[in-house]
PDB file of C-alpha atoms in Angstrom:
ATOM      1  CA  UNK W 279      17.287 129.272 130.532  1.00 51.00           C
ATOM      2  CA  UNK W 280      15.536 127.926 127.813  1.00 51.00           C
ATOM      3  CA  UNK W 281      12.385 127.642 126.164  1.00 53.00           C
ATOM      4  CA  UNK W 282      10.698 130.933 127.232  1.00 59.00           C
ATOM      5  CA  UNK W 283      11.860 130.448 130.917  1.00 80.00           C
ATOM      6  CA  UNK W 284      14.549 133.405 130.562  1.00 89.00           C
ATOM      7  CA  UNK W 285      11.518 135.613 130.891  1.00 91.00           C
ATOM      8  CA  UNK W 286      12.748 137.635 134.227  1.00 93.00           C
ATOM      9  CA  UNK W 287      15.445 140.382 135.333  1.00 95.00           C
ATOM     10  CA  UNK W 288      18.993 139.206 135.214  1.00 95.00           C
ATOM     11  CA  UNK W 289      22.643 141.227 135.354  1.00 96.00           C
ATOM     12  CA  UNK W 290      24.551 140.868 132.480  1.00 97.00           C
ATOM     13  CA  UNK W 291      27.992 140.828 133.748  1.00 95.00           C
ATOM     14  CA  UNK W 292      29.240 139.535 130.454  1.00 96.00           C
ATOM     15  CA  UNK W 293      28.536 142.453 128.858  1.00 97.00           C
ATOM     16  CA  UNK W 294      31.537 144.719 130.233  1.00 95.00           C
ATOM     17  CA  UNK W 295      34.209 141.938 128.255  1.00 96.00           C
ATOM     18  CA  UNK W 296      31.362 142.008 125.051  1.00 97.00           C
ATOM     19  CA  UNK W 297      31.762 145.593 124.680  1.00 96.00           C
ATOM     20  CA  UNK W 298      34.921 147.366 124.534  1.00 95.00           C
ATOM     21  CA  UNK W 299      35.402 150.417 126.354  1.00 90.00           C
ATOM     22  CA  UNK W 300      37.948 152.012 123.756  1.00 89.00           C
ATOM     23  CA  UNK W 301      35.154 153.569 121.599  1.00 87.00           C
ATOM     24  CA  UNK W 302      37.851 153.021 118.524  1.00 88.00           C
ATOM     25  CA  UNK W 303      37.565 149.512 118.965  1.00 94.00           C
ATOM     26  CA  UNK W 304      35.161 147.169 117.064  1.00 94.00           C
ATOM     27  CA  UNK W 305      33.283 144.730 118.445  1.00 97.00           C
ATOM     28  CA  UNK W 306      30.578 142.272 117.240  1.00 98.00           C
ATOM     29  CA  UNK W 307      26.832 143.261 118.496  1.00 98.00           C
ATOM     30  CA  UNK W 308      25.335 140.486 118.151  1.00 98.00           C
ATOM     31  CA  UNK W 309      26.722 138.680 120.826  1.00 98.00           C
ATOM     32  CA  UNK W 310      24.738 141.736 123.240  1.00 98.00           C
ATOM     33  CA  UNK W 311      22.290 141.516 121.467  1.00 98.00           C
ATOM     34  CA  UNK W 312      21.518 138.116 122.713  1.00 98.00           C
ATOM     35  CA  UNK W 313      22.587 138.688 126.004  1.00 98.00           C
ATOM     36  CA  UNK W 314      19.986 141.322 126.344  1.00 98.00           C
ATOM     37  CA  UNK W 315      17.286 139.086 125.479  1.00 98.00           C
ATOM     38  CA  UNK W 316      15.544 136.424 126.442  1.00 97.00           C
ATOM     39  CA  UNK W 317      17.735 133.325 125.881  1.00 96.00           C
ATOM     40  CA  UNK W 318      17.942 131.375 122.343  1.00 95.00           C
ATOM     41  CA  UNK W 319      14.742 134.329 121.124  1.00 97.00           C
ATOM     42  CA  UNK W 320      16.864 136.183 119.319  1.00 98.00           C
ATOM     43  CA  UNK W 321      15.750 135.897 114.834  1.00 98.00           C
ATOM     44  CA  UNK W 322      17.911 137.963 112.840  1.00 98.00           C
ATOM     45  CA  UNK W 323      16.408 139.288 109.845  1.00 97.00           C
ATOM     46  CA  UNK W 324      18.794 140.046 106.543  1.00 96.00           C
ATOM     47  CA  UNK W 325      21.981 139.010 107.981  1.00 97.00           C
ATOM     48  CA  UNK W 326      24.102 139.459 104.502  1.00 96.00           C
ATOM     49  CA  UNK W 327      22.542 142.603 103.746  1.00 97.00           C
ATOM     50  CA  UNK W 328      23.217 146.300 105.069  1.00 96.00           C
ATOM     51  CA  UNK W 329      25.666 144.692 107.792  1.00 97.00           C
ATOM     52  CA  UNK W 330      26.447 148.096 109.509  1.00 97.00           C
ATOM     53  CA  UNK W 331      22.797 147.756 111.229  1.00 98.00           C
ATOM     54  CA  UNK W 332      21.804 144.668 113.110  1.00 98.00           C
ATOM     55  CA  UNK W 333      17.674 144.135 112.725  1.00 98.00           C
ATOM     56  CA  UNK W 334      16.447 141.114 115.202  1.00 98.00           C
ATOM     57  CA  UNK W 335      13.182 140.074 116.230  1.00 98.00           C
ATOM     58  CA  UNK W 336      13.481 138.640 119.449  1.00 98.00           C
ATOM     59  CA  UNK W 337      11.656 138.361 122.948  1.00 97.00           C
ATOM     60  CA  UNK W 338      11.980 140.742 125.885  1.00 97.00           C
ATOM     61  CA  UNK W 339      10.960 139.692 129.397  1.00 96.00           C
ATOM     62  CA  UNK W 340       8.362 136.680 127.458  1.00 96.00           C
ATOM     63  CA  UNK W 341       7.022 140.498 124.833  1.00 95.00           C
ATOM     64  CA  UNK W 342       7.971 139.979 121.118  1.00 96.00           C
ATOM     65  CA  UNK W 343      10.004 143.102 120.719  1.00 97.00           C
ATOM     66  CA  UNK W 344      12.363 144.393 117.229  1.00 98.00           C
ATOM     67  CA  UNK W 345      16.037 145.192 118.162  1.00 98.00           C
ATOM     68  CA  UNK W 346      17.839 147.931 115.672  1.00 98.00           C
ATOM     69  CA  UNK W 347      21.571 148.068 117.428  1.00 98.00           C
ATOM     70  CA  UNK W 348      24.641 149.606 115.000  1.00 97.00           C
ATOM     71  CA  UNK W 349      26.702 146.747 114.053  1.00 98.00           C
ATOM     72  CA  UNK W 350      30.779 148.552 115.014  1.00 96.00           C
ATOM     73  CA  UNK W 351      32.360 145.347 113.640  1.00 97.00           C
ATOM     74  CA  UNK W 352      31.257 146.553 109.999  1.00 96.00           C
ATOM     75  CA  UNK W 353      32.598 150.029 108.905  1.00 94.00           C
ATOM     76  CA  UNK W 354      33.227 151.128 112.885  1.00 91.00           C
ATOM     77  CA  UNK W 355      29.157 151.016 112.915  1.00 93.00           C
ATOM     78  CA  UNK W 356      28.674 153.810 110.334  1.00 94.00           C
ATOM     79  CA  UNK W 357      25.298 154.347 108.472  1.00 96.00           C
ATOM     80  CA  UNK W 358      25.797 153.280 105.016  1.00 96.00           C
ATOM     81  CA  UNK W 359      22.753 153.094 102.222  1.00 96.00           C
ATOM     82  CA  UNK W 360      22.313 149.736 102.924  1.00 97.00           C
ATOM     83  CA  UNK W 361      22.223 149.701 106.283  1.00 97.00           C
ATOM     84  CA  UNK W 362      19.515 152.839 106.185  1.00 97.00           C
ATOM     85  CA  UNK W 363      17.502 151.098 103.739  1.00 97.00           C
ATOM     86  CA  UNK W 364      17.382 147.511 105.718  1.00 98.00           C
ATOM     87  CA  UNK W 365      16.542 149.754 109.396  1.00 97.00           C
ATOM     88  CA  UNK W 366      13.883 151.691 107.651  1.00 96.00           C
ATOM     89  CA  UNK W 367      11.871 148.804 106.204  1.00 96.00           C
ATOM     90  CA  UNK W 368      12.309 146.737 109.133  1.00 97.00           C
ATOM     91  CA  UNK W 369      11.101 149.547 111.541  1.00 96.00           C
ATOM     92  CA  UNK W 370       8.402 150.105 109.210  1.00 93.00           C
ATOM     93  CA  UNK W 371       7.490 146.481 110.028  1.00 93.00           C
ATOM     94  CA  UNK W 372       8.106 146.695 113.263  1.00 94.00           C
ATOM     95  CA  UNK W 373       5.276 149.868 113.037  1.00 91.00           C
ATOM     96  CA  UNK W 374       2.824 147.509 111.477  1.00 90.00           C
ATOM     97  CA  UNK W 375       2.958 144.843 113.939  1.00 91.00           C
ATOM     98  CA  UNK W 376       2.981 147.303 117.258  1.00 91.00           C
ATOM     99  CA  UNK W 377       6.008 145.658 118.077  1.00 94.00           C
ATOM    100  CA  UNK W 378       8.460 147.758 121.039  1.00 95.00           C
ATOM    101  CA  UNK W 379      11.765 149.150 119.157  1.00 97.00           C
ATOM    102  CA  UNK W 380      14.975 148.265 121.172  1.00 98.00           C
ATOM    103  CA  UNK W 381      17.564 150.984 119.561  1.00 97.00           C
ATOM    104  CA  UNK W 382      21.279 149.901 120.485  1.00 98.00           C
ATOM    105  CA  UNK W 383      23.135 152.835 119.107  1.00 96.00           C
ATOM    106  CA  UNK W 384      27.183 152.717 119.093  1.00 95.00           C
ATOM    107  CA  UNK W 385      28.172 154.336 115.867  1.00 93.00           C
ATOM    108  CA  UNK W 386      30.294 157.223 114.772  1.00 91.00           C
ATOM    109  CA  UNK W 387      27.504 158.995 112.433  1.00 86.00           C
ATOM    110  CA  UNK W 388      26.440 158.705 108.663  1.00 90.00           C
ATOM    111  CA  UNK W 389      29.107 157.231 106.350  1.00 90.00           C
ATOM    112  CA  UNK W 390      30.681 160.144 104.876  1.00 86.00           C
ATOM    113  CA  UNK W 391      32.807 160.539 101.608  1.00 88.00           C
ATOM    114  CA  UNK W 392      32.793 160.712  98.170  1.00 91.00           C
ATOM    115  CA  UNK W 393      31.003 157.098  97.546  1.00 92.00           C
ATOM    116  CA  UNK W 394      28.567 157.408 100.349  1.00 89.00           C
ATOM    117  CA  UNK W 395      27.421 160.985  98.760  1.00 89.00           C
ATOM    118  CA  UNK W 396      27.371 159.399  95.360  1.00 92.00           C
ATOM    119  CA  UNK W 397      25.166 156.448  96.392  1.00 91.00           C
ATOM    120  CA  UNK W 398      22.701 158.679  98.091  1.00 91.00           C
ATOM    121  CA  UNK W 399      23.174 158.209 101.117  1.00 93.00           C
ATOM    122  CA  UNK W 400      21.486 161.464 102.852  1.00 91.00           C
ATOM    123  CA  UNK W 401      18.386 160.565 101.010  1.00 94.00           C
ATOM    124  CA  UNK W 402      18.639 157.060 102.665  1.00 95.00           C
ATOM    125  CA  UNK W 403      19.125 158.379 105.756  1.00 94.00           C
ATOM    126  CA  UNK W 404      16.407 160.807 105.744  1.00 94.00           C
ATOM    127  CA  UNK W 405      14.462 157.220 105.003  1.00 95.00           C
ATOM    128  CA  UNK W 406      15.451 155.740 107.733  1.00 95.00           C
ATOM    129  CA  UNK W 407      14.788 158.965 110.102  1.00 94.00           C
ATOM    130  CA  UNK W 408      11.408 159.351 108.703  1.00 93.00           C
ATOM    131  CA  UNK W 409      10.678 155.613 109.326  1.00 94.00           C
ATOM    132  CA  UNK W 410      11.705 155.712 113.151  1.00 93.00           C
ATOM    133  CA  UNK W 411       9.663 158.902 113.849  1.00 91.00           C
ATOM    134  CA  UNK W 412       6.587 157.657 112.365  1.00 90.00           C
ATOM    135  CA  UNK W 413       7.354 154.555 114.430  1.00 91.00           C
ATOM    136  CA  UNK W 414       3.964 154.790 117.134  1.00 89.00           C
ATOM    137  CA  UNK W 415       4.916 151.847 119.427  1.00 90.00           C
ATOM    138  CA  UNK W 416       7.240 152.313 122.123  1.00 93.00           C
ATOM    139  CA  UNK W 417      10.934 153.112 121.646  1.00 95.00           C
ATOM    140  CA  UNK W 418      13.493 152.049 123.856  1.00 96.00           C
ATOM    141  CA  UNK W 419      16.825 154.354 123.137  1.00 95.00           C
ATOM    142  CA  UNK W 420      20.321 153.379 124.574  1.00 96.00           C
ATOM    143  CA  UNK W 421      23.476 154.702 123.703  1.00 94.00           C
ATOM    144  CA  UNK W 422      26.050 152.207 124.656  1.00 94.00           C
ATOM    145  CA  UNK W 423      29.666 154.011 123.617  1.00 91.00           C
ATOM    146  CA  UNK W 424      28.976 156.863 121.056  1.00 90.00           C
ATOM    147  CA  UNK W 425      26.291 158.428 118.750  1.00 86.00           C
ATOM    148  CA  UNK W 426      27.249 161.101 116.758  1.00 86.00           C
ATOM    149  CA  UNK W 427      25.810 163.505 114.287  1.00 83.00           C
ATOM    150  CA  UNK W 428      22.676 162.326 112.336  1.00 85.00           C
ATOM    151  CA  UNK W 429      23.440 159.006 113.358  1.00 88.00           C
ATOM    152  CA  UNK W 430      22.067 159.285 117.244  1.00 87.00           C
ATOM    153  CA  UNK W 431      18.716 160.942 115.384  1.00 89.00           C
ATOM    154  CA  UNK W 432      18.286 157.921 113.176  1.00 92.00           C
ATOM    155  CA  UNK W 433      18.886 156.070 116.199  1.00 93.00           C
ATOM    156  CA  UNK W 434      15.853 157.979 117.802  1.00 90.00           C
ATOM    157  CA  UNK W 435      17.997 159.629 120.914  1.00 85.00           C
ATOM    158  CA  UNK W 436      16.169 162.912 120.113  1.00 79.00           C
ATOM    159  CA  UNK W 437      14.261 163.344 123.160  1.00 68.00           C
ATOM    160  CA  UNK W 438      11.064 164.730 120.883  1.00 68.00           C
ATOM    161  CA  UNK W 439      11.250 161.101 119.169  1.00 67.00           C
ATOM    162  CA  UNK W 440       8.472 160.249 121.533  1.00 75.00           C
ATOM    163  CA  UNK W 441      10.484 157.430 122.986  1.00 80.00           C
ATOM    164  CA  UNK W 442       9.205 155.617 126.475  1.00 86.00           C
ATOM    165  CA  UNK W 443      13.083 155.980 127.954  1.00 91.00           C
ATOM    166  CA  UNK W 444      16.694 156.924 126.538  1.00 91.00           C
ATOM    167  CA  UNK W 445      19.529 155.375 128.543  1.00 94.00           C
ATOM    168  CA  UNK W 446      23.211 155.680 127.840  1.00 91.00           C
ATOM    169  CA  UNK W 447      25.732 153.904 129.822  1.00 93.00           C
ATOM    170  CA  UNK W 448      28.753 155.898 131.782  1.00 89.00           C
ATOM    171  CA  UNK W 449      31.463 157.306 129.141  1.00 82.00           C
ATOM    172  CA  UNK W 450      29.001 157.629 125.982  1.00 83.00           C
ATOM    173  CA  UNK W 451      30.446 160.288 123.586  1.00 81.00           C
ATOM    174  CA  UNK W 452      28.099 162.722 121.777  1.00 76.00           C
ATOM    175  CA  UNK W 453      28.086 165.706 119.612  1.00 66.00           C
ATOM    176  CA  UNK W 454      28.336 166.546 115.736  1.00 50.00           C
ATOM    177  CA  UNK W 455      31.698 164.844 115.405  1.00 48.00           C
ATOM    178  CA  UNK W 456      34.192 163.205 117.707  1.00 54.00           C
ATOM    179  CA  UNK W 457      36.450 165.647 119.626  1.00 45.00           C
ATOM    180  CA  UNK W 458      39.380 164.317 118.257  1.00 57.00           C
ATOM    181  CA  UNK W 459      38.107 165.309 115.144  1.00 50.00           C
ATOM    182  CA  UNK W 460      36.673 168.856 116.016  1.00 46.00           C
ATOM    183  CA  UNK W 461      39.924 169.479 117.663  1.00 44.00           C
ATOM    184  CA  UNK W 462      41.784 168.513 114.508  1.00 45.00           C
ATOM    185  CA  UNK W 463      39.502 170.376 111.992  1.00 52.00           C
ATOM    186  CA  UNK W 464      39.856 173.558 114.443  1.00 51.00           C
ATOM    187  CA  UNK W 465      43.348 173.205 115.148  1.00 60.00           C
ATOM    188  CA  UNK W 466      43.357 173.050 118.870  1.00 54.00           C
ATOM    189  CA  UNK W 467      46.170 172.071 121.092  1.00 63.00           C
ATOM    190  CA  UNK W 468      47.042 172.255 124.798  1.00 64.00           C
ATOM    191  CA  UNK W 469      44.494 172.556 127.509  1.00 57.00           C
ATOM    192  CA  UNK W 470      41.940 174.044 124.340  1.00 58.00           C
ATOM    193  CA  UNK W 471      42.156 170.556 123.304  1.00 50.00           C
ATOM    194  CA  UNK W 472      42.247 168.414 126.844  1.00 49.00           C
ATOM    195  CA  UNK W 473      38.740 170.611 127.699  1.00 55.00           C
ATOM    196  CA  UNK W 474      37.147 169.545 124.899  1.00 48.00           C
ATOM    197  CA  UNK W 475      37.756 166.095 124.709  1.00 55.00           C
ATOM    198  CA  UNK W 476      37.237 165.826 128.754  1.00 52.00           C
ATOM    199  CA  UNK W 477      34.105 167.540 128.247  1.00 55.00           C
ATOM    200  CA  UNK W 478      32.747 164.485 125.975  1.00 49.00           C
ATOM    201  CA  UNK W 479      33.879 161.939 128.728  1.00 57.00           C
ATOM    202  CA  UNK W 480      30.583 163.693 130.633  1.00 51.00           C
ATOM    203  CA  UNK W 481      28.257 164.230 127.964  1.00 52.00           C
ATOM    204  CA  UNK W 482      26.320 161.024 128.690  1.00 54.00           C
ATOM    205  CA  UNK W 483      25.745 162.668 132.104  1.00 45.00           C
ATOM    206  CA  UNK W 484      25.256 166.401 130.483  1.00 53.00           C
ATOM    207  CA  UNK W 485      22.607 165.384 128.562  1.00 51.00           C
ATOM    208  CA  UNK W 486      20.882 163.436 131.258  1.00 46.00           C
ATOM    209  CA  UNK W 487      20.997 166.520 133.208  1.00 47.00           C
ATOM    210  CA  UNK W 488      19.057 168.699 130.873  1.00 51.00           C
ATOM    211  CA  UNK W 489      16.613 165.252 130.870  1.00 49.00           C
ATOM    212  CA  UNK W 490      17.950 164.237 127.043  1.00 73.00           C
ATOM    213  CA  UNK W 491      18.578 161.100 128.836  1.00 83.00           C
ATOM    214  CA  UNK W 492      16.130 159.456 131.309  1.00 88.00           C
ATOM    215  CA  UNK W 493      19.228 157.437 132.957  1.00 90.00           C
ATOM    216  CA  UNK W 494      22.700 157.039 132.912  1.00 91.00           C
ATOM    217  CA  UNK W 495      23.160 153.176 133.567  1.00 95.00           C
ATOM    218  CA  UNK W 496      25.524 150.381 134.689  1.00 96.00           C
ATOM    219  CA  UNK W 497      25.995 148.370 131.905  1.00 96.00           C
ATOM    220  CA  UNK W 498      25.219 144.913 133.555  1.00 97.00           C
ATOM    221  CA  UNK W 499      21.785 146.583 134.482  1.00 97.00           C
ATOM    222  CA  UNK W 500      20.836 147.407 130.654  1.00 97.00           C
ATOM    223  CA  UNK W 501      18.122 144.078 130.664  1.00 98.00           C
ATOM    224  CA  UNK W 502      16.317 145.042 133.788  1.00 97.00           C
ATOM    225  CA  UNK W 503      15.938 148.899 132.926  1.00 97.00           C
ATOM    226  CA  UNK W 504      14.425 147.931 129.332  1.00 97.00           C
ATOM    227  CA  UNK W 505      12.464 145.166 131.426  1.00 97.00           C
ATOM    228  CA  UNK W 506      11.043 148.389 133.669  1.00 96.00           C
ATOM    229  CA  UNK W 507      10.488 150.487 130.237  1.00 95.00           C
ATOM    230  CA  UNK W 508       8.667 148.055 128.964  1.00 95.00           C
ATOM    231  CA  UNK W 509       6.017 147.771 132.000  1.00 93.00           C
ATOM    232  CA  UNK W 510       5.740 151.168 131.755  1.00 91.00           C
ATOM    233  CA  UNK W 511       5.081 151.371 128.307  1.00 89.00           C
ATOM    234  CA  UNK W 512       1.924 148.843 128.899  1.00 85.00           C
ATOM    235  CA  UNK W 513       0.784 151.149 131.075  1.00 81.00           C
ATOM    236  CA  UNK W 514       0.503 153.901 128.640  1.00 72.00           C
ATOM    237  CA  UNK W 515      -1.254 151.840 126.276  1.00 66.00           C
ATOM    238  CA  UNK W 516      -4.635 153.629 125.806  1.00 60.00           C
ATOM    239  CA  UNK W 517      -6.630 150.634 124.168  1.00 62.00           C
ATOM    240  CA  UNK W 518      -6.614 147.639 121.569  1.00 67.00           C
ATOM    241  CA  UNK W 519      -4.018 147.461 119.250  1.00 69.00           C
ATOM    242  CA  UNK W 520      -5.573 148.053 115.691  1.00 69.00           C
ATOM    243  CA  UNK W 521      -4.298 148.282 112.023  1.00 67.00           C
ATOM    244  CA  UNK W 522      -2.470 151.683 111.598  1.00 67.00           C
ATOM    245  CA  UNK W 523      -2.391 153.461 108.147  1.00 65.00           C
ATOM    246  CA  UNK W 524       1.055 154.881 107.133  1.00 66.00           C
ATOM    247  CA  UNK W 525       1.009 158.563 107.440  1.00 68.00           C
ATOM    248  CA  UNK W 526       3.258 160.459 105.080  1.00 71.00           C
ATOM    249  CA  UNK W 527       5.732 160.002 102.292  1.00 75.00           C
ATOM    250  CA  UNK W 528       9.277 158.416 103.019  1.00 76.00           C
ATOM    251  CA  UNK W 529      11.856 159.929 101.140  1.00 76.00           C
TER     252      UNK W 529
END
């Protein structure tokens, strides 16, 4: 539908062939992005610039909402400078306008290495995590394949982020690093190695256990459970929107 009639709760059953379920494969966001919301409402701000980090304006269910989703077709969806510095000004505007934050987080944490430390790229991190926790509207979290390390907290899964829901769909991996990795760096082999990677299979469903997630959801139901957050975030609303000054210093 068209022309602000896409407005209502739909599946998405194109989204299991838009997103891989190989978390070492790269996909294009955008593409879900869209899907998610409401047809042809989609405004992509900065396109060419920080390209690991998707920023969209779009509409939700007929609401102007902000969309910050990790971009895995541009450096597997990790953090870089760029990227941090393009999120944090756009949530900042986001902020400003009381606009709802859609966070689509699929990325394998901060960009690490040599360049990335060179450019800076904890302090533009730390940016970008102090932007999203000043962020006062409501935040709608969901981790579609991975989040790991600092990126999931600049993606604002911390469940103290004050966020109105965190999903994750079945299979999302977690923790510092990937187990692949851990099991690498710690040399582990054997059954030490098949436990730990089997144990990140179910840490979507861990975490939603000790309530770090609100939901563990079918993917093709990701439009009607941000539909639901966002009715419930109206009714949380405790009066008129008005002008907010910026608290703080960003780094």
């Amino acid at each position: 539908a068209e022309n602000g009639q896409d407005t209502g709760p739909r599946a998405l059953d194109d989204v299991l062939d838009l997103v891989p379920a190989d978390p070492r494969k790269g996909y294009d966001v955008r593409p879900v992005v869209e899907l998610v919301c409401d047809a042809g409402s989609v405004l992509e701000l900065q396109p060419g610039f920080g390209r690991a980090v998707v920023s969209a304006l779009a509409h939700l269910g007929g609401a102007p909402v902000a969309v910050v989703a990790n971009q895995p077709a541009v450096k597997a969806g990790s953090i870089d400078t760029d990227a941090a510095d393009k999120a944090a000004r756009f949530l900042e505007l986001a902020d400003a306008f009381h606009l709802p934050v859609v966070f689509l987080a699929d990325n394998p944490g901060v960009m690490a290495g040599t360049a990335a430390e060179r450019s800076g790229i904890l302090r533009h991190a730390a940016r970008m995590f102090a932007a999203q926790a000043r962020v006062r509207s409501a935040k709608l979290h969901v981790t579609m394949r991975k989040a790991y390390g600092f990126g999931s907290s600049l993606m604002a899964m911390n469940p103290f982020d004050g966020q109105t829901v965190t999903l994750a769909f079945p299979g999302a991996r977690l923790g510092a690093m990937p187990a692949e990795s851990g099991a690498d760096a710690a040399g582990l082999e054997g059954d030490s190695r098949d436990l730990l990677e089997h144990s990140e299979l179910g840490g979507a469903y861990s975490a939603a256990d000790t309530m770090s997630y609100d939901a563990v959801i079918d993917p093709r139901e990701l439009r009607n459970a941000l539909l639901d957050a966002l009715r419930l975030s109206a009714t949380r609303a405790t009066g008129p929107v008005a002008p907010r000054a910026p608290r703080g210093i960003l780094p």
